[in-house]
Short mmCIF file of N, CA and C in Angstrom, two decimals:
data_model
loop_
_atom_site.label_atom_id
_atom_site.label_comp_id
_atom_site.label_asym_id
_atom_site.label_seq_id
_atom_site.Cartn_x
_atom_site.Cartn_y
_atom_site.Cartn_z
N GLN A 1423 78.85 123.47 98.56
CA GLN A 1423 79.07 124.63 99.38
C GLN A 1423 80.54 124.70 99.76
N ARG A 1424 81.13 125.84 99.53
CA ARG A 1424 82.54 126.01 99.84
C ARG A 1424 82.66 126.66 101.22
N THR A 1425 83.67 126.26 101.93
CA THR A 1425 83.94 126.83 103.24
C THR A 1425 85.21 127.64 103.12
N SER A 1426 85.18 128.87 103.61
CA SER A 1426 86.35 129.73 103.50
C SER A 1426 87.45 129.24 104.44
N SER A 1427 88.68 129.64 104.11
CA SER A 1427 89.80 129.26 104.97
C SER A 1427 89.65 129.90 106.35
N THR A 1428 89.02 131.06 106.42
CA THR A 1428 88.77 131.70 107.71
C THR A 1428 87.82 130.86 108.55
N GLU A 1429 86.80 130.32 107.93
CA GLU A 1429 85.83 129.47 108.63
C GLU A 1429 86.49 128.18 109.10
N ILE A 1430 87.32 127.59 108.26
CA ILE A 1430 88.03 126.36 108.63
C ILE A 1430 88.94 126.64 109.82
N THR A 1431 89.67 127.74 109.76
CA THR A 1431 90.55 128.13 110.86
C THR A 1431 89.74 128.32 112.14
N ARG A 1432 88.61 128.98 112.06
CA ARG A 1432 87.75 129.20 113.24
C ARG A 1432 87.31 127.89 113.85
N ILE A 1433 86.89 126.94 113.01
CA ILE A 1433 86.43 125.64 113.50
C ILE A 1433 87.57 124.89 114.21
N ILE A 1434 88.73 124.87 113.58
CA ILE A 1434 89.87 124.17 114.18
C ILE A 1434 90.30 124.85 115.47
N GLU A 1435 90.32 126.17 115.50
CA GLU A 1435 90.70 126.88 116.71
C GLU A 1435 89.67 126.65 117.82
N GLU A 1436 88.40 126.48 117.47
CA GLU A 1436 87.37 126.19 118.46
C GLU A 1436 87.64 124.84 119.14
N VAL A 1437 88.10 123.87 118.38
CA VAL A 1437 88.46 122.57 118.95
C VAL A 1437 89.64 122.75 119.91
N TYR A 1438 90.66 123.51 119.49
CA TYR A 1438 91.82 123.76 120.35
C TYR A 1438 91.39 124.43 121.66
N VAL A 1439 90.52 125.43 121.57
CA VAL A 1439 90.08 126.15 122.76
C VAL A 1439 89.28 125.22 123.67
N THR A 1440 88.38 124.43 123.10
CA THR A 1440 87.60 123.47 123.90
C THR A 1440 88.52 122.52 124.63
N ASP A 1441 89.50 121.97 123.92
CA ASP A 1441 90.45 121.05 124.56
C ASP A 1441 91.28 121.76 125.62
N GLY A 1442 91.78 122.94 125.30
CA GLY A 1442 92.64 123.66 126.24
C GLY A 1442 91.90 124.12 127.48
N ALA A 1443 90.70 124.61 127.31
CA ALA A 1443 89.94 125.13 128.45
C ALA A 1443 89.40 124.03 129.35
N ASN A 1444 89.13 122.88 128.78
CA ASN A 1444 88.49 121.82 129.56
C ASN A 1444 89.42 120.66 129.88
N ARG A 1445 90.60 120.67 129.31
CA ARG A 1445 91.61 119.64 129.53
C ARG A 1445 91.01 118.23 129.50
N GLU A 1446 91.11 117.49 130.56
CA GLU A 1446 90.64 116.10 130.57
C GLU A 1446 89.14 115.98 130.32
N ARG A 1447 88.38 116.99 130.69
CA ARG A 1447 86.93 116.94 130.49
C ARG A 1447 86.54 117.17 129.02
N SER A 1448 87.47 117.62 128.18
CA SER A 1448 87.13 117.94 126.79
C SER A 1448 86.62 116.72 126.04
N LYS A 1449 87.00 115.54 126.49
CA LYS A 1449 86.57 114.32 125.82
C LYS A 1449 85.05 114.18 125.80
N ILE A 1450 84.40 114.70 126.83
CA ILE A 1450 82.94 114.50 126.91
C ILE A 1450 82.20 115.36 125.89
N PHE A 1451 82.87 116.31 125.27
CA PHE A 1451 82.22 117.17 124.29
C PHE A 1451 82.21 116.56 122.89
N SER A 1452 82.74 115.37 122.74
CA SER A 1452 82.88 114.80 121.39
C SER A 1452 82.13 113.49 121.21
N PHE A 1453 80.94 113.40 121.76
CA PHE A 1453 80.07 112.25 121.54
C PHE A 1453 79.17 112.55 120.37
N SER A 1454 78.78 111.53 119.64
CA SER A 1454 77.81 111.74 118.56
C SER A 1454 76.85 110.58 118.50
N ASN A 1455 75.68 110.85 118.05
CA ASN A 1455 74.70 109.81 117.82
C ASN A 1455 74.51 109.67 116.32
N ILE A 1456 75.01 108.59 115.75
CA ILE A 1456 74.87 108.36 114.33
C ILE A 1456 73.42 108.01 114.01
N LYS A 1457 72.85 107.15 114.83
CA LYS A 1457 71.47 106.75 114.64
C LYS A 1457 70.63 107.48 115.66
N LYS A 1458 69.38 107.70 115.33
CA LYS A 1458 68.50 108.39 116.27
C LYS A 1458 67.99 107.39 117.29
N SER A 1459 68.86 107.05 118.18
CA SER A 1459 68.50 106.13 119.25
C SER A 1459 69.07 106.67 120.54
N ARG A 1460 68.70 106.07 121.62
CA ARG A 1460 69.22 106.52 122.91
C ARG A 1460 70.58 105.92 123.20
N LYS A 1461 70.98 104.94 122.42
CA LYS A 1461 72.26 104.29 122.62
C LYS A 1461 73.36 105.11 121.97
N LEU A 1462 74.41 105.36 122.72
CA LEU A 1462 75.56 106.09 122.20
C LEU A 1462 76.20 105.27 121.08
N GLN A 1463 76.45 105.88 119.93
CA GLN A 1463 76.97 105.15 118.79
C GLN A 1463 78.45 105.39 118.51
N ALA A 1464 78.95 106.56 118.77
CA ALA A 1464 80.37 106.85 118.52
C ALA A 1464 80.85 107.77 119.63
N CYS A 1465 82.13 107.69 119.92
CA CYS A 1465 82.61 108.43 121.07
C CYS A 1465 83.96 109.06 120.85
N CYS A 1466 84.11 110.21 121.43
CA CYS A 1466 85.37 110.89 121.65
C CYS A 1466 86.05 111.28 120.35
N ARG A 1467 87.28 111.72 120.44
CA ARG A 1467 87.96 112.23 119.25
C ARG A 1467 88.10 111.17 118.16
N ALA A 1468 88.27 109.92 118.54
CA ALA A 1468 88.45 108.86 117.54
C ALA A 1468 87.15 108.47 116.87
N GLN A 1469 86.01 108.78 117.48
CA GLN A 1469 84.69 108.49 116.92
C GLN A 1469 84.54 107.02 116.51
N PHE A 1470 84.97 106.13 117.37
CA PHE A 1470 84.79 104.70 117.14
C PHE A 1470 83.41 104.29 117.61
N ILE A 1471 82.78 103.37 116.90
CA ILE A 1471 81.58 102.73 117.41
C ILE A 1471 82.04 101.49 118.18
N PRO A 1472 81.25 101.04 119.14
CA PRO A 1472 81.69 99.92 119.98
C PRO A 1472 82.09 98.67 119.19
N GLY A 1473 81.34 98.31 118.17
CA GLY A 1473 81.64 97.09 117.41
C GLY A 1473 82.99 97.13 116.73
N THR A 1474 83.32 98.25 116.13
CA THR A 1474 84.61 98.38 115.45
C THR A 1474 85.75 98.32 116.46
N TYR A 1475 85.57 98.97 117.58
CA TYR A 1475 86.61 98.94 118.61
C TYR A 1475 86.84 97.52 119.11
N THR A 1476 85.77 96.78 119.32
CA THR A 1476 85.88 95.39 119.78
C THR A 1476 86.66 94.54 118.77
N ILE A 1477 86.40 94.75 117.48
CA ILE A 1477 87.12 94.01 116.44
C ILE A 1477 88.62 94.31 116.52
N VAL A 1478 88.97 95.59 116.65
CA VAL A 1478 90.38 95.98 116.70
C VAL A 1478 91.05 95.38 117.94
N VAL A 1479 90.37 95.44 119.08
CA VAL A 1479 90.93 94.87 120.31
C VAL A 1479 91.21 93.38 120.13
N LYS A 1480 90.26 92.67 119.52
CA LYS A 1480 90.41 91.21 119.34
C LYS A 1480 91.48 90.87 118.30
N GLU A 1481 91.57 91.63 117.22
CA GLU A 1481 92.51 91.32 116.15
C GLU A 1481 93.94 91.74 116.46
N TYR A 1482 94.13 92.60 117.44
CA TYR A 1482 95.46 93.08 117.80
C TYR A 1482 95.71 92.90 119.30
N PRO A 1483 95.72 91.67 119.78
CA PRO A 1483 95.89 91.45 121.23
C PRO A 1483 97.24 91.92 121.76
N LYS A 1484 98.28 91.88 120.92
CA LYS A 1484 99.61 92.31 121.38
C LYS A 1484 99.66 93.81 121.66
N ALA A 1485 98.71 94.56 121.13
CA ALA A 1485 98.67 96.01 121.37
C ALA A 1485 98.20 96.32 122.79
N ARG A 1486 97.55 95.37 123.42
CA ARG A 1486 97.03 95.52 124.78
C ARG A 1486 96.20 96.79 124.96
N LEU A 1487 95.27 96.97 124.02
CA LEU A 1487 94.34 98.09 124.13
C LEU A 1487 93.41 97.87 125.33
N THR A 1488 92.91 98.95 125.87
CA THR A 1488 91.91 98.86 126.93
C THR A 1488 90.71 98.11 126.38
N ARG A 1489 90.26 97.10 127.08
CA ARG A 1489 89.18 96.25 126.56
C ARG A 1489 87.83 96.97 126.53
N ASP A 1490 87.58 97.81 127.50
CA ASP A 1490 86.31 98.52 127.57
C ASP A 1490 86.30 99.67 126.56
N TRP A 1491 85.29 99.68 125.71
CA TRP A 1491 85.20 100.67 124.63
C TRP A 1491 85.23 102.11 125.14
N LEU A 1492 84.38 102.45 126.07
CA LEU A 1492 84.29 103.84 126.53
C LEU A 1492 85.59 104.28 127.21
N SER A 1493 86.13 103.42 128.07
CA SER A 1493 87.42 103.75 128.72
C SER A 1493 88.52 103.88 127.68
N GLY A 1494 88.53 103.00 126.69
CA GLY A 1494 89.54 103.04 125.64
C GLY A 1494 89.45 104.29 124.79
N MET A 1495 88.24 104.75 124.52
CA MET A 1495 88.06 105.96 123.73
C MET A 1495 88.38 107.22 124.51
N ARG A 1496 88.16 107.20 125.81
CA ARG A 1496 88.45 108.37 126.64
C ARG A 1496 89.94 108.54 126.90
N ASP A 1497 90.71 107.49 126.71
CA ASP A 1497 92.17 107.54 126.85
C ASP A 1497 92.73 107.87 125.46
N HIS A 1498 93.18 109.11 125.27
CA HIS A 1498 93.59 109.56 123.94
C HIS A 1498 94.71 108.70 123.35
N HIS A 1499 95.67 108.30 124.16
CA HIS A 1499 96.77 107.47 123.65
C HIS A 1499 96.22 106.13 123.14
N ASN A 1500 95.35 105.52 123.91
CA ASN A 1500 94.74 104.26 123.53
C ASN A 1500 93.90 104.44 122.26
N ALA A 1501 93.14 105.52 122.20
CA ALA A 1501 92.26 105.77 121.04
C ALA A 1501 93.08 105.96 119.76
N ILE A 1502 94.17 106.70 119.85
CA ILE A 1502 95.02 106.91 118.68
C ILE A 1502 95.66 105.60 118.24
N GLN A 1503 96.09 104.80 119.19
CA GLN A 1503 96.65 103.49 118.87
C GLN A 1503 95.60 102.64 118.15
N ALA A 1504 94.37 102.67 118.64
CA ALA A 1504 93.29 101.91 118.00
C ALA A 1504 93.04 102.42 116.57
N MET A 1505 93.13 103.73 116.37
CA MET A 1505 92.94 104.30 115.03
C MET A 1505 94.01 103.78 114.07
N VAL A 1506 95.26 103.82 114.50
CA VAL A 1506 96.35 103.35 113.65
C VAL A 1506 96.18 101.87 113.32
N LEU A 1507 95.77 101.09 114.31
CA LEU A 1507 95.55 99.66 114.07
C LEU A 1507 94.38 99.44 113.11
N LEU A 1508 93.36 100.28 113.20
CA LEU A 1508 92.24 100.16 112.26
C LEU A 1508 92.71 100.48 110.84
N PHE A 1509 93.56 101.49 110.70
CA PHE A 1509 94.12 101.79 109.38
C PHE A 1509 94.89 100.58 108.84
N ASP A 1510 95.70 99.97 109.70
CA ASP A 1510 96.46 98.78 109.31
C ASP A 1510 95.51 97.67 108.86
N ARG A 1511 94.47 97.44 109.62
CA ARG A 1511 93.49 96.40 109.30
C ARG A 1511 92.80 96.70 107.97
N ASP A 1512 92.37 97.95 107.81
CA ASP A 1512 91.67 98.33 106.58
C ASP A 1512 92.57 98.19 105.36
N LEU A 1513 93.81 98.66 105.46
CA LEU A 1513 94.74 98.55 104.33
C LEU A 1513 94.92 97.10 103.90
N ALA A 1514 94.96 96.20 104.85
CA ALA A 1514 95.13 94.77 104.53
C ALA A 1514 93.92 94.20 103.81
N HIS A 1515 92.78 94.88 103.89
CA HIS A 1515 91.56 94.39 103.25
C HIS A 1515 91.15 95.18 102.00
N PHE A 1516 91.98 96.13 101.58
CA PHE A 1516 91.67 96.86 100.34
C PHE A 1516 91.72 95.88 99.17
N SER A 1517 90.77 96.00 98.25
CA SER A 1517 90.77 95.18 97.05
C SER A 1517 91.98 95.55 96.19
N PRO A 1518 92.39 94.69 95.25
CA PRO A 1518 93.52 95.04 94.38
C PRO A 1518 93.31 96.38 93.66
N GLU A 1519 92.09 96.62 93.19
CA GLU A 1519 91.81 97.89 92.50
C GLU A 1519 91.94 99.07 93.47
N ALA A 1520 91.44 98.90 94.68
CA ALA A 1520 91.55 99.97 95.69
C ALA A 1520 93.02 100.20 96.05
N GLN A 1521 93.78 99.13 96.19
CA GLN A 1521 95.21 99.27 96.49
C GLN A 1521 95.90 100.08 95.41
N LYS A 1522 95.57 99.78 94.17
CA LYS A 1522 96.20 100.46 93.04
C LYS A 1522 95.85 101.95 93.03
N LEU A 1523 94.56 102.26 93.15
CA LEU A 1523 94.14 103.66 93.12
C LEU A 1523 94.60 104.44 94.36
N CYS A 1524 94.54 103.82 95.50
CA CYS A 1524 94.88 104.51 96.75
C CYS A 1524 96.37 104.74 96.91
N SER A 1525 97.18 103.99 96.20
CA SER A 1525 98.63 104.14 96.33
C SER A 1525 99.23 105.13 95.34
N ARG A 1526 98.41 105.80 94.57
CA ARG A 1526 98.92 106.74 93.57
C ARG A 1526 99.62 107.94 94.16
N SER A 1527 99.15 108.39 95.30
CA SER A 1527 99.76 109.56 95.95
C SER A 1527 99.35 109.58 97.41
N GLU A 1528 100.03 110.44 98.17
CA GLU A 1528 99.66 110.59 99.58
C GLU A 1528 98.22 111.07 99.69
N GLU A 1529 97.81 111.99 98.83
CA GLU A 1529 96.44 112.51 98.87
C GLU A 1529 95.43 111.40 98.59
N HIS A 1530 95.69 110.57 97.58
CA HIS A 1530 94.79 109.46 97.29
C HIS A 1530 94.69 108.52 98.49
N LEU A 1531 95.83 108.19 99.08
CA LEU A 1531 95.84 107.28 100.22
C LEU A 1531 95.06 107.87 101.39
N MET A 1532 95.29 109.14 101.68
CA MET A 1532 94.59 109.77 102.80
C MET A 1532 93.08 109.79 102.57
N ASN A 1533 92.65 110.09 101.35
CA ASN A 1533 91.22 110.08 101.04
C ASN A 1533 90.63 108.68 101.19
N CYS A 1534 91.35 107.68 100.71
CA CYS A 1534 90.87 106.30 100.83
C CYS A 1534 90.77 105.88 102.29
N LEU A 1535 91.78 106.23 103.08
CA LEU A 1535 91.75 105.88 104.50
C LEU A 1535 90.61 106.60 105.22
N ALA A 1536 90.35 107.84 104.85
CA ALA A 1536 89.24 108.58 105.47
C ALA A 1536 87.91 107.91 105.16
N VAL A 1537 87.71 107.54 103.91
CA VAL A 1537 86.45 106.86 103.53
C VAL A 1537 86.33 105.52 104.23
N SER A 1538 87.42 104.78 104.26
CA SER A 1538 87.43 103.47 104.90
C SER A 1538 87.17 103.61 106.40
N TYR A 1539 87.77 104.60 107.02
CA TYR A 1539 87.61 104.82 108.45
C TYR A 1539 86.16 105.11 108.79
N ASN A 1540 85.51 105.91 107.96
CA ASN A 1540 84.13 106.30 108.24
C ASN A 1540 83.12 105.27 107.78
N GLY A 1541 83.35 104.67 106.62
CA GLY A 1541 82.33 103.79 106.04
C GLY A 1541 82.72 102.33 105.96
N GLY A 1542 83.96 102.02 106.30
CA GLY A 1542 84.42 100.64 106.25
C GLY A 1542 85.13 100.33 104.94
N TYR A 1543 86.10 99.41 105.02
CA TYR A 1543 86.86 99.06 103.83
C TYR A 1543 85.99 98.38 102.78
N GLY A 1544 84.95 97.68 103.19
CA GLY A 1544 84.05 97.02 102.24
C GLY A 1544 83.35 98.02 101.34
N ARG A 1545 82.90 99.12 101.93
CA ARG A 1545 82.22 100.15 101.14
C ARG A 1545 83.21 100.83 100.20
N LEU A 1546 84.41 101.12 100.69
CA LEU A 1546 85.44 101.72 99.82
C LEU A 1546 85.73 100.80 98.65
N ASN A 1547 85.95 99.52 98.93
CA ASN A 1547 86.23 98.56 97.86
C ASN A 1547 85.10 98.53 96.84
N ALA A 1548 83.87 98.49 97.32
CA ALA A 1548 82.71 98.42 96.41
C ALA A 1548 82.63 99.65 95.52
N VAL A 1549 82.85 100.83 96.11
CA VAL A 1549 82.77 102.08 95.34
C VAL A 1549 83.88 102.14 94.29
N ILE A 1550 85.10 101.79 94.69
CA ILE A 1550 86.22 101.84 93.73
C ILE A 1550 86.07 100.75 92.68
N ASP A 1551 85.66 99.56 93.09
CA ASP A 1551 85.48 98.48 92.11
C ASP A 1551 84.39 98.83 91.10
N ARG A 1552 83.39 99.57 91.54
CA ARG A 1552 82.29 99.94 90.63
C ARG A 1552 82.63 101.14 89.75
N TYR A 1553 83.23 102.18 90.33
CA TYR A 1553 83.45 103.43 89.60
C TYR A 1553 84.89 103.66 89.17
N GLY A 1554 85.82 102.87 89.67
CA GLY A 1554 87.22 103.04 89.29
C GLY A 1554 87.74 104.41 89.66
N GLU A 1555 88.50 105.02 88.75
CA GLU A 1555 89.10 106.32 89.01
C GLU A 1555 88.08 107.42 89.25
N GLU A 1556 86.86 107.22 88.80
CA GLU A 1556 85.84 108.26 88.93
C GLU A 1556 85.09 108.20 90.26
N TRP A 1557 85.49 107.31 91.17
CA TRP A 1557 84.76 107.17 92.43
C TRP A 1557 84.70 108.48 93.21
N ASP A 1558 85.70 109.32 93.05
CA ASP A 1558 85.80 110.53 93.85
C ASP A 1558 85.34 111.78 93.11
N ILE A 1559 84.73 111.61 91.96
CA ILE A 1559 84.24 112.76 91.20
C ILE A 1559 82.84 113.10 91.69
N GLN A 1560 82.63 114.37 92.00
CA GLN A 1560 81.33 114.81 92.51
C GLN A 1560 80.25 114.66 91.44
N LYS A 1561 79.08 114.18 91.84
CA LYS A 1561 77.96 114.05 90.92
C LYS A 1561 76.78 114.82 91.49
N PRO A 1562 75.94 115.39 90.63
CA PRO A 1562 74.78 116.12 91.15
C PRO A 1562 73.77 115.16 91.77
N VAL A 1563 73.05 115.66 92.75
CA VAL A 1563 72.03 114.87 93.43
C VAL A 1563 70.70 115.58 93.23
N LYS A 1564 69.64 114.81 92.99
CA LYS A 1564 68.32 115.39 92.76
C LYS A 1564 67.84 116.17 93.97
N GLY A 1565 66.95 117.12 93.73
CA GLY A 1565 66.32 117.86 94.81
C GLY A 1565 67.15 119.03 95.32
N GLY A 1566 68.17 119.41 94.58
CA GLY A 1566 68.96 120.57 94.98
C GLY A 1566 69.90 120.34 96.15
N ARG A 1567 70.06 119.08 96.56
CA ARG A 1567 70.98 118.80 97.66
C ARG A 1567 72.41 118.95 97.17
N LYS A 1568 73.33 118.91 98.12
CA LYS A 1568 74.75 119.04 97.79
C LYS A 1568 75.21 117.85 96.96
N ASN A 1569 76.27 118.06 96.19
CA ASN A 1569 76.85 116.99 95.40
C ASN A 1569 77.50 115.94 96.30
N LEU A 1570 77.45 114.71 95.85
CA LEU A 1570 78.07 113.60 96.57
C LEU A 1570 79.08 112.91 95.67
N SER A 1571 80.11 112.33 96.28
CA SER A 1571 81.01 111.48 95.52
C SER A 1571 80.24 110.23 95.14
N LYS A 1572 80.56 109.66 94.01
CA LYS A 1572 79.81 108.51 93.52
C LYS A 1572 79.85 107.34 94.50
N GLY A 1573 78.67 106.85 94.84
CA GLY A 1573 78.56 105.64 95.64
C GLY A 1573 78.75 105.81 97.13
N LEU A 1574 79.11 106.98 97.61
CA LEU A 1574 79.29 107.17 99.04
C LEU A 1574 77.98 107.54 99.72
N ARG A 1575 77.82 107.08 100.94
CA ARG A 1575 76.67 107.52 101.73
C ARG A 1575 76.87 109.00 102.05
N PRO A 1576 75.79 109.74 102.22
CA PRO A 1576 75.93 111.17 102.55
C PRO A 1576 76.83 111.42 103.76
N GLU A 1577 76.69 110.60 104.80
CA GLU A 1577 77.51 110.76 106.01
C GLU A 1577 79.00 110.65 105.69
N THR A 1578 79.36 109.67 104.85
CA THR A 1578 80.76 109.47 104.50
C THR A 1578 81.26 110.58 103.59
N ASP A 1579 80.41 111.04 102.69
CA ASP A 1579 80.79 112.14 101.81
C ASP A 1579 81.09 113.40 102.62
N ILE A 1580 80.25 113.70 103.60
CA ILE A 1580 80.45 114.86 104.47
C ILE A 1580 81.75 114.69 105.26
N TYR A 1581 81.97 113.49 105.78
CA TYR A 1581 83.20 113.20 106.53
C TYR A 1581 84.43 113.43 105.66
N LEU A 1582 84.37 112.96 104.41
CA LEU A 1582 85.49 113.12 103.49
C LEU A 1582 85.75 114.60 103.21
N LYS A 1583 84.69 115.37 103.02
CA LYS A 1583 84.87 116.81 102.77
C LYS A 1583 85.51 117.50 103.97
N LYS A 1584 85.05 117.17 105.17
CA LYS A 1584 85.64 117.76 106.38
C LYS A 1584 87.09 117.33 106.53
N PHE A 1585 87.35 116.04 106.27
CA PHE A 1585 88.71 115.54 106.37
C PHE A 1585 89.63 116.32 105.44
N ARG A 1586 89.19 116.53 104.20
CA ARG A 1586 90.02 117.24 103.23
C ARG A 1586 90.30 118.67 103.67
N MET A 1587 89.29 119.34 104.22
CA MET A 1587 89.50 120.71 104.68
C MET A 1587 90.56 120.76 105.78
N ILE A 1588 90.45 119.85 106.73
CA ILE A 1588 91.41 119.83 107.84
C ILE A 1588 92.80 119.41 107.35
N PHE A 1589 92.85 118.39 106.49
CA PHE A 1589 94.13 117.93 105.94
C PHE A 1589 94.82 119.06 105.19
N ASN A 1590 94.07 119.78 104.36
CA ASN A 1590 94.64 120.90 103.61
C ASN A 1590 95.11 122.01 104.56
N TYR A 1591 94.34 122.27 105.60
CA TYR A 1591 94.72 123.28 106.58
C TYR A 1591 96.04 122.91 107.25
N LEU A 1592 96.15 121.66 107.64
CA LEU A 1592 97.33 121.21 108.38
C LEU A 1592 98.57 121.06 107.50
N THR A 1593 98.39 120.86 106.21
CA THR A 1593 99.54 120.63 105.33
C THR A 1593 99.91 121.84 104.47
N THR A 1594 99.16 122.93 104.61
CA THR A 1594 99.46 124.14 103.86
C THR A 1594 100.31 125.06 104.73
N GLU A 1595 101.39 125.56 104.15
CA GLU A 1595 102.24 126.48 104.90
C GLU A 1595 101.48 127.77 105.15
N LYS A 1596 101.63 128.27 106.35
CA LYS A 1596 100.93 129.51 106.73
C LYS A 1596 101.89 130.65 106.83
#
């Protein structure tokens, strides 16, 4: 399914309006439940799950991130710092094949980081090690569902598609 540039613009502008109209309270509008449970699984603009945030806090003590996950995610500066540190951590764990493919261009790197951010560097490594250059080629899925990139979970595939739409929007001259 293709999304028009008008629809992408509308979605992005909706985020801007939500943030602008609600200021500090806008953070509460960005919670998601990955699993159908009563426990909150991901939070705020950074969409970190508690376990990943804890790993980043422990592995980067010099960054002095807020130790509490929810407080850390609600503080946008802290959350962005945690995101950058997670990218650093993930890049250090890319397999040699993933490093080679992901370093071909800025677009390749951004796609790899998006997949790693959503699904973990282990999943990215496994997909690239298995499919090589074809990891990102869409394949048909039975039952008339949308096409998925090879080896990605549906959630990560959707995340990658959304990431690409926003990345293209932000990097295209208007």
